[in-house]
Amino acid sequence: MTLAPDSRPSPTAARIALTASAVAAAGLLLFPLATLGRGFDADAVLLHLSGGVFNLTANPDAPLPPTGTVLALGWATLALLVASIVGAVRRANWFWITGLLAFVTAVAAVWVLGSGLSAETARIAADTTLRPGAKRQLRNFYAQGGMNLGLFLPIVAGLITAGAGLSARPAWWERLNRLRGLLVPAVAIGLAVLVGAVVVLIVQPAVNTSGTPFSLWGGWLAKSDLVYFVYSTLFAPVTALNPFLDSLKLATPLIFTGLSVAFAFRTGLFNVGAPGQLTLGAIAAMLVGVYGPASLGWGLLPLSVIAAGLGGALWGAIPGLLKARFGSSEVINTIMLNYVASAIFIFMIGSDTFPFLGREYHLPFKAPGYEPASYDLQPGSRLPTLLGLFNVGQGGATALSIAPLVALATYFIARWALGRRARGGLIALAAALVLGLLTWRIGIPVQIAGSQLNASFLIALIGVGVFGVLMWRTAAGYALRAVGLSPRAAEYGGISVARNTILAMTIAGMFAGLAGTHYVNGGALDEYRLKGNMPVNVGFDGIAVALMGQSTPVGVVAASVLFGTIDTGGVDVQQKLNQVDRNLVTVLKALIVLFIAAGGFLSRRVTDPPPPQLVAAAGSTGPAEAGHLSPAGAAAERATPVPNVGRSSEVNAQVELDREREGSK
Amino acid sequence: MEGLFAQLVTTAFLATFIRSVVPLLLTALGGLFSERSGVVNIALDGLIIFGALAGAIVTYTLDPVLGALAPWVGWLAGALVGGLIAWVHAVVSIKYRADQVISGTAINLLATGVPSVILTALYGTSTESPKVPHGLPLWGAGELRFSPPVYFAFLLVAVTWYVLYRTPYGLRLRATGEHPGAAASMGVNVRRMRYSGVILSGLLAGTAGVFLSIGNLDSYVRNISAGLGFISLAALIFGQWKPLGVLGATLLFGFLQALAITLGGTDLLPPTLVTALPYLITIIALIFTGRSAAPRALGKPFEG
C-alpha cells in the first residue's frame, strides 16, 4: 500500500477494494440477507435477496414484518458494490464514494429491518388474546432476529472500500497509517473467524424444526445462517448490561495475566509462567486471608492482596534470577516452575495428610469434605462485588453511584484545561478524587440482576495504570524498554541487563499473582476459598491477550474484554447447538495466536514499512547506487564529520593511542 | 526403607518403568531432530495429543473393516497427523519467521481445544473417544509384555545416533542448527533441513501419542499427555541434545514417574512431590549447563 505519486488510489488499494466488494457482492447473493425471527434452538426464518423466505421453525405461520424496503435497500447495496468493483478495476478516484454509500444503504437496511421487528414485538405485547407464555416466546422470536451475513459483509466491505479509496489522499493516508498497528491483530482475527466458520459448516448440521425437508439451496442457506448465529452469539454479550458484566468478570484474570506476559515481552522476555505465578499468588492470598489475625478486620484485605502480588513476584523472580545469573532460558524455567507450582497446590489442598518414610503427617490446609479446597476466607479479607461497592440505593432499590463517571470526566476536563502546566496531572487527579467523593452518594437507578463482578476488576485497572506509568513515565521503565529493544546497546549505555531481567520477571510475576485475588478474595469460584478447579489455563490465555494487545496496557484490556466476551458467548452457543461446544472459543484463541505469530501472513512491506522520511529521501535523491546527490545534499555531506565506520580496527586503535598521547602531554 | 526396595525390585515395577520411559524417549528423540536443525519445538506436548487422538479415532473407525490390522493403520495415521501439525509449526516459524516459542505455544493451545471439538462432532462427548476393540498387540513374556512402539523406541536411540553422526543428512542437520549461514554457503538447503527436522519430531511425538492411546490404554482421554511433552523437552535439555544423553535423561525421568506411580499406594513419600522432581532437576541442570551445549542457531529464524 505505497503512496502513488498521482492522486489515484494505488494498485494495492484498488486490489483490496476489489476483493472486499466482490466478496460482499457474492455474499449478498449466496447468504441469507436477514433473519426475520429465531426460535430457541437456533432455528430461523431466513430472508434471501431474491425475496424468498425460508421458514425453518416449528411455527409455520408466524406473522412476519414487511420486507419490501429491506429488499430494495439490499438490491441498491448490490448495485453500489458492483459500481465499486468497476471503480476499483479502473482505479477511479470515486470508488470510495460508492463503497461508503454501500455501507450506508446496508446500515439503513439493518435499521429498517430492526424497526420492523420491534414493531412486530410491540404489536404482540399489546395483543391481549395471547397467553403470557406464548407472548414471551413470540417476543423472543423477533428479538433474536436481525441482519445476517448478506447484510453484514457489505457493511464491513463498504468501510474497507472507502478506506482503500481514501488512502489516495495524503491527509487520510496519514490518518489510516496511524491505525497500522491494528492491521496484524485484525487480519489474524479475520482469518481465525474464517477457519472457525469452516469448522462450524463442517461439524454442525443445519437446524430445521419445521418438519418439511428443504432443497439443497435452502439447506445451504440454513447452514450459512448457523455461521452467523454462532458468531453473533459469541459477540452478543457486549449488547446487554448483565452479560457484559459477566464477560468483564471473565476478563479480569486475563487482564492480570495479559499484563504479566506483556510486561516481560517489553523487556524481551517470554513469560510462559503466568499459570504458576497465578497459583502461588492465590496460595499466598489464601494463607493470609484464612490464617491472618482476625483482629485486623478489613485491614486483612490489603494484606491479602499484597501477599498475592508477593507470591507471584517470588515465583517470577526465580526464573529472572536464573536467567540473569546463569543464562538459563526463562521459557524452560517458567514452564518447569508451572508444574512445580501445580504440585505444591495439589499437595497443599488435595489432602490433609501426607506420608513420609512410613509415617503419616498432618497438613492443616484442606477443609473437610470430598472436594479439594481450602478453608473459607475470613470476612475481612473478601473483596466486595462492584455492585455492592457502587450501589448507593436505599431500601432494596439498585442505584449505581455516579462518582466514577464524574471523577473520570473531571480528570480529563482538568487535564485539558490545565494544558502543559507543571504537575497538571496531579492537580487533575486531586480534583477528580474530591469531586468523586462529593458525588459518591448520588446514584442513578438501574435495572440490573446480581452480578458477580468483583473489585479485583478495579485492582486490574490500577495494574493497567501502574504498567503504563512505570513503563513510559519512569527511568526504570526506560531501562526496561531499552533492554527489550537491544540488550547490547543498553549494556553499552550503562544499563544493567541482569538487574532489569530480574526486575521485569519479578513485576511480571506480581501481575500474574494478583490474578489470584480474583479467584480467592473475589469469590470468582462461587466461594471465597482456594479450590482445586481454579482455571490456571488463563495464564496461557495471557499470552494470547498480550500478543493481541501488542503489549500495550490499553491493548491488553481491549483483548481481555474481547476474550471474556467470547468466553461468555461460548456458553450460550453450547446450550443452543448440539455439535458446537465452547471449545470452539479455545480453538479461535489458539488460531489468533498462531496467525499473529505469523504476522497475519502479510508481507513485511505492509506490516513494517520503511519510515516515510526514508522513502521521501530515496525519492528525492534517487537510489543510492546511482551515486548522485543533489548539490545541497553533497554540501551537507561534506560538512558532516566522517564517523569511524569503515576504518579497520588497527586504524581505530592507532587514532585512540594518538589521542591518549596528546592528552598525557 | 526395606519396603521401598521390595517395591522396586519387581517385574511389575520394571514394566511400569519401561512404560513411563517410552513416550518420553520417543518425543525427546523427535525433539532432538527439530532442535538440532535449529527450530525450538515447544509444541511437543500438543503433538502428542494430536497423535493420540488421531490414532484412537482411526483405529476405532477402521476396526470393523480391518480388525486386528486397524491399530497399525492407526499408528501410521497418528504419526502422520503429528507430522502434519508439526509442518504447520514449521511453516509459521520457518517460512513466516515467527517467534518459534510463540508458534509452539499456539499449537499447544490448539491441542487444548481441537480434540474436544472433533470428539463432540464425531461422538457427542468432549472428553474421550470410544474404546477401541483391538489395541496394538503385546509382545513379550509374563508381566513384561509391551506393544511394538516400546521396542521401536529403544531401537530408535541407535538409529538416531547413527543418522545424526554417521550420515550426510545428520551432518547437514547439525550444521543447520549450529551455523545456518555456513551450511547454506556449502550448498545445504537450510529450510528443507529444518522442515525435515520439525516434521520428524512431529512423526515421533505422534507415535508417542499413539503409544499412550492405543498401546497403553484403549482410548483417547482428555489431557492424555499430562505434560509429557514438557518433560521430554526437559530431558532433551538435560541430555544435552545428544541421543545417548537423551536416553539417560529419559531413563531418569521415567524412573521418577514410575516411582511416583508406585509410591501412590505406599506411605514412603508424598507422590505429588515426587512427580515434581523431574522439573526441579531440569531447573538445577540448567543452572550448571546453561545453554552452552544448545545448537547455536536454536530459535533464530534463518534470513537467507
GROMACS .gro file of C-alpha atoms in nm, chain A residues 30 35 52 99 156 183 226 237 255 330 335 349 358 382 417 424 450 454 490 497 531 614 642 646:
model
   24
   30LEU     CA    1  -2.504  -1.661  -0.159
   35THR     CA    2  -3.309  -1.337   0.996
   52GLY     CA    3  -3.751  -1.587  -0.091
   99GLY     CA    4  -1.818   0.199  -0.108
  156VAL     CA    5  -1.763  -0.436   0.650
  183LEU     CA    6  -0.353  -0.445   1.098
  226LEU     CA    7  -2.558  -2.108   1.157
  237PRO     CA    8  -2.256  -1.021   2.550
  255ILE     CA    9  -0.609  -0.854   3.224
  330GLU     CA   10   1.337  -1.826   3.115
  335ILE     CA   11   0.730  -2.396   3.223
  349ILE     CA   12  -0.520  -2.869   4.933
  358GLY     CA   13   0.634  -4.473   5.679
  382ARG     CA   14  -1.305  -1.068   5.098
  417ALA     CA   15  -0.790   2.286   3.090
  424GLY     CA   16  -0.110   1.928   3.584
  450GLY     CA   17  -2.695  -0.955   4.058
  454ASN     CA   18  -1.586  -0.811   4.199
  490ALA     CA   19   2.152  -0.100   2.677
  497VAL     CA   20   2.071  -0.617   3.169
  531LYS     CA   21  -1.035  -2.452   4.515
  614LEU     CA   22   1.344   0.742   0.420
  642VAL     CA   23   3.312   1.130   0.890
  646GLY     CA   24   3.464   0.157   0.779
   0.00000   0.00000   0.00000
